[in-house]
Amino acid sequence: MAKTAKKAAKKAAKKSAPKKAAKKAAPKKKAAAKKKSARKPNAAFMAPLTPSATLAEVVGSKPIPRTEIVKKIWEYIKKNNLQDKKNRRMINADAKLKPMFGSKDQISMFELAKVVNKQVKK
């Protein structure tokens, strides 16, 4: 009689185990669905901005988004080896960049956003 009770208990345990696993898997599917629709791109970044005359020497005179302006400035900096050799966070000014930097010989890469902001028109 004890053997049959043990067998019945094992069968009951096997039947209840898959149900628990199914319940645990369901919330993961819901979480994955939420991640897909988490963020939408911000249209303000893609708004075309008109560069000033000094900035136009580096990036061109057509209105382009801020992200493209910064990308083109970095292309110019790397093409002309304007990053400081010892401190790579610093950008050295050349003839085209010096008027944008406000007559500074060097700015930090973190100041670049401020410089771009002063050189564009909406």
mmCIF file of C-alpha atoms in Angstrom:
data_model
loop_
_atom_site.group_PDB
_atom_site.id
_atom_site.type_symbol
_atom_site.label_atom_id
_atom_site.label_comp_id
_atom_site.label_asym_id
_atom_site.label_seq_id
_atom_site.Cartn_x
_atom_site.Cartn_y
_atom_site.Cartn_z
ATOM 1 C CA MET A 1 0.000 0.000 0.000
ATOM 2 C CA ALA A 2 2.875 2.389 0.772
ATOM 3 C CA LYS A 3 4.445 1.733 -2.651
ATOM 4 C CA THR A 4 1.301 2.698 -4.528
ATOM 5 C CA ALA A 5 0.992 5.911 -2.505
ATOM 6 C CA LYS A 6 4.583 6.839 -3.416
ATOM 7 C CA LYS A 7 3.935 6.125 -7.105
ATOM 8 C CA ALA A 8 0.799 8.268 -7.037
ATOM 9 C CA ALA A 9 2.728 11.109 -5.362
ATOM 10 C CA LYS A 10 5.449 10.939 -8.053
ATOM 11 C CA LYS A 11 2.857 11.051 -10.852
ATOM 12 C CA ALA A 12 1.169 14.056 -9.239
ATOM 13 C CA ALA A 13 4.541 15.841 -8.926
ATOM 14 C CA LYS A 14 5.339 15.203 -12.603
ATOM 15 C CA LYS A 15 1.976 16.576 -13.718
ATOM 16 C CA SER A 16 2.289 19.783 -11.653
ATOM 17 C CA ALA A 17 5.898 20.519 -12.673
ATOM 18 C CA PRO A 18 5.216 21.393 -16.348
ATOM 19 C CA LYS A 19 2.415 23.755 -15.320
ATOM 20 C CA LYS A 20 4.827 25.777 -13.164
ATOM 21 C CA ALA A 21 7.347 25.991 -15.991
ATOM 22 C CA ALA A 22 4.656 27.228 -18.375
ATOM 23 C CA LYS A 23 3.626 29.947 -15.938
ATOM 24 C CA LYS A 24 7.226 31.143 -15.589
ATOM 25 C CA ALA A 25 7.761 31.295 -19.355
ATOM 26 C CA ALA A 26 4.690 33.474 -19.996
ATOM 27 C CA PRO A 27 5.937 36.653 -18.223
ATOM 28 C CA LYS A 28 9.197 36.537 -20.198
ATOM 29 C CA LYS A 29 7.262 36.714 -23.452
ATOM 30 C CA LYS A 30 5.356 39.772 -22.225
ATOM 31 C CA ALA A 31 8.591 41.494 -21.160
ATOM 32 C CA ALA A 32 10.131 40.863 -24.575
ATOM 33 C CA ALA A 33 7.092 42.405 -26.271
ATOM 34 C CA LYS A 34 7.428 45.562 -24.179
ATOM 35 C CA LYS A 35 11.097 46.052 -25.109
ATOM 36 C CA LYS A 36 10.312 46.195 -28.823
ATOM 37 C CA SER A 37 8.090 49.265 -28.470
ATOM 38 C CA ALA A 38 10.170 51.014 -25.805
ATOM 39 C CA ARG A 39 11.470 54.100 -27.690
ATOM 40 C CA LYS A 40 10.707 56.075 -30.778
ATOM 41 C CA PRO A 41 13.367 58.193 -32.513
ATOM 42 C CA ASN A 42 13.277 61.892 -31.691
ATOM 43 C CA ALA A 43 12.557 64.002 -34.771
ATOM 44 C CA ALA A 44 14.357 67.027 -33.272
ATOM 45 C CA PHE A 45 17.724 65.349 -33.901
ATOM 46 C CA MET A 46 16.898 64.929 -37.553
ATOM 47 C CA ALA A 47 15.725 68.516 -38.142
ATOM 48 C CA PRO A 48 17.962 70.153 -40.770
ATOM 49 C CA LEU A 49 20.066 73.036 -39.438
ATOM 50 C CA THR A 50 21.834 75.693 -41.514
ATOM 51 C CA PRO A 51 25.558 75.938 -40.705
ATOM 52 C CA SER A 52 27.259 79.335 -40.349
ATOM 53 C CA ALA A 53 29.856 80.437 -42.899
ATOM 54 C CA THR A 54 32.783 79.260 -40.729
ATOM 55 C CA LEU A 55 31.176 75.868 -40.070
ATOM 56 C CA ALA A 56 30.218 75.545 -43.756
ATOM 57 C CA GLU A 57 33.938 75.424 -44.652
ATOM 58 C CA VAL A 58 34.154 72.115 -42.796
ATOM 59 C CA VAL A 59 30.719 70.470 -43.305
ATOM 60 C CA GLY A 60 29.280 72.180 -46.383
ATOM 61 C CA SER A 61 26.617 74.854 -46.731
ATOM 62 C CA LYS A 62 23.498 72.673 -47.172
ATOM 63 C CA PRO A 63 21.121 72.340 -44.195
ATOM 64 C CA ILE A 64 21.798 68.972 -42.497
ATOM 65 C CA PRO A 65 20.842 67.379 -39.144
ATOM 66 C CA ARG A 66 22.946 68.051 -36.051
ATOM 67 C CA THR A 67 24.044 64.415 -35.923
ATOM 68 C CA GLU A 68 25.481 64.643 -39.442
ATOM 69 C CA ILE A 69 27.219 67.945 -38.622
ATOM 70 C CA VAL A 70 29.040 66.384 -35.664
ATOM 71 C CA LYS A 71 29.874 63.295 -37.746
ATOM 72 C CA LYS A 72 31.409 65.444 -40.526
ATOM 73 C CA ILE A 73 33.401 67.502 -38.017
ATOM 74 C CA TRP A 74 34.870 64.297 -36.567
ATOM 75 C CA GLU A 75 35.709 63.053 -40.066
ATOM 76 C CA TYR A 76 37.547 66.350 -40.688
ATOM 77 C CA ILE A 77 39.374 66.126 -37.335
ATOM 78 C CA LYS A 78 40.559 62.568 -37.961
ATOM 79 C CA LYS A 79 41.439 63.218 -41.619
ATOM 80 C CA ASN A 80 43.670 66.161 -40.645
ATOM 81 C CA ASN A 81 45.137 64.548 -37.474
ATOM 82 C CA LEU A 82 43.799 67.268 -35.171
ATOM 83 C CA GLN A 83 43.400 65.166 -32.028
ATOM 84 C CA ASP A 84 46.124 65.842 -29.468
ATOM 85 C CA LYS A 85 48.698 63.036 -29.444
ATOM 86 C CA LYS A 86 49.008 62.795 -25.632
ATOM 87 C CA ASN A 87 45.441 63.622 -24.566
ATOM 88 C CA ARG A 88 43.051 62.245 -27.220
ATOM 89 C CA ARG A 89 40.129 64.136 -25.652
ATOM 90 C CA MET A 90 41.547 67.437 -26.828
ATOM 91 C CA ILE A 91 41.042 68.781 -30.355
ATOM 92 C CA ASN A 92 43.707 71.058 -31.838
ATOM 93 C CA ALA A 93 42.538 73.974 -33.964
ATOM 94 C CA ASP A 94 43.702 74.538 -37.522
ATOM 95 C CA ALA A 95 42.941 77.508 -39.807
ATOM 96 C CA LYS A 96 39.334 76.372 -40.438
ATOM 97 C CA LEU A 97 38.475 75.382 -36.870
ATOM 98 C CA LYS A 98 40.108 78.267 -34.978
ATOM 99 C CA PRO A 99 37.295 80.794 -35.790
ATOM 100 C CA MET A 100 34.732 78.228 -34.582
ATOM 101 C CA PHE A 101 36.657 77.604 -31.342
ATOM 102 C CA GLY A 102 36.619 81.308 -30.434
ATOM 103 C CA SER A 103 40.353 81.843 -31.051
ATOM 104 C CA LYS A 104 41.295 78.974 -28.673
ATOM 105 C CA ASP A 105 44.101 76.740 -29.841
ATOM 106 C CA GLN A 106 42.525 73.645 -28.311
ATOM 107 C CA ILE A 107 39.132 72.514 -26.979
ATOM 108 C CA SER A 108 37.926 69.348 -25.323
ATOM 109 C CA MET A 109 35.709 66.956 -27.279
ATOM 110 C CA PHE A 110 32.973 67.656 -24.727
ATOM 111 C CA GLU A 111 32.959 71.350 -25.691
ATOM 112 C CA LEU A 112 32.369 70.427 -29.331
ATOM 113 C CA ALA A 113 28.570 70.298 -28.874
ATOM 114 C CA LYS A 114 28.595 73.850 -27.475
ATOM 115 C CA VAL A 115 30.695 75.054 -30.425
ATOM 116 C CA VAL A 116 28.328 73.403 -32.934
ATOM 117 C CA ASN A 117 25.301 74.901 -31.187
ATOM 118 C CA LYS A 118 26.697 78.431 -31.621
ATOM 119 C CA GLN A 119 27.468 77.807 -35.317
ATOM 120 C CA VAL A 120 24.029 76.606 -36.535
ATOM 121 C CA LYS A 121 20.700 78.279 -37.289
ATOM 122 C CA LYS A 122 17.327 76.573 -37.115
#
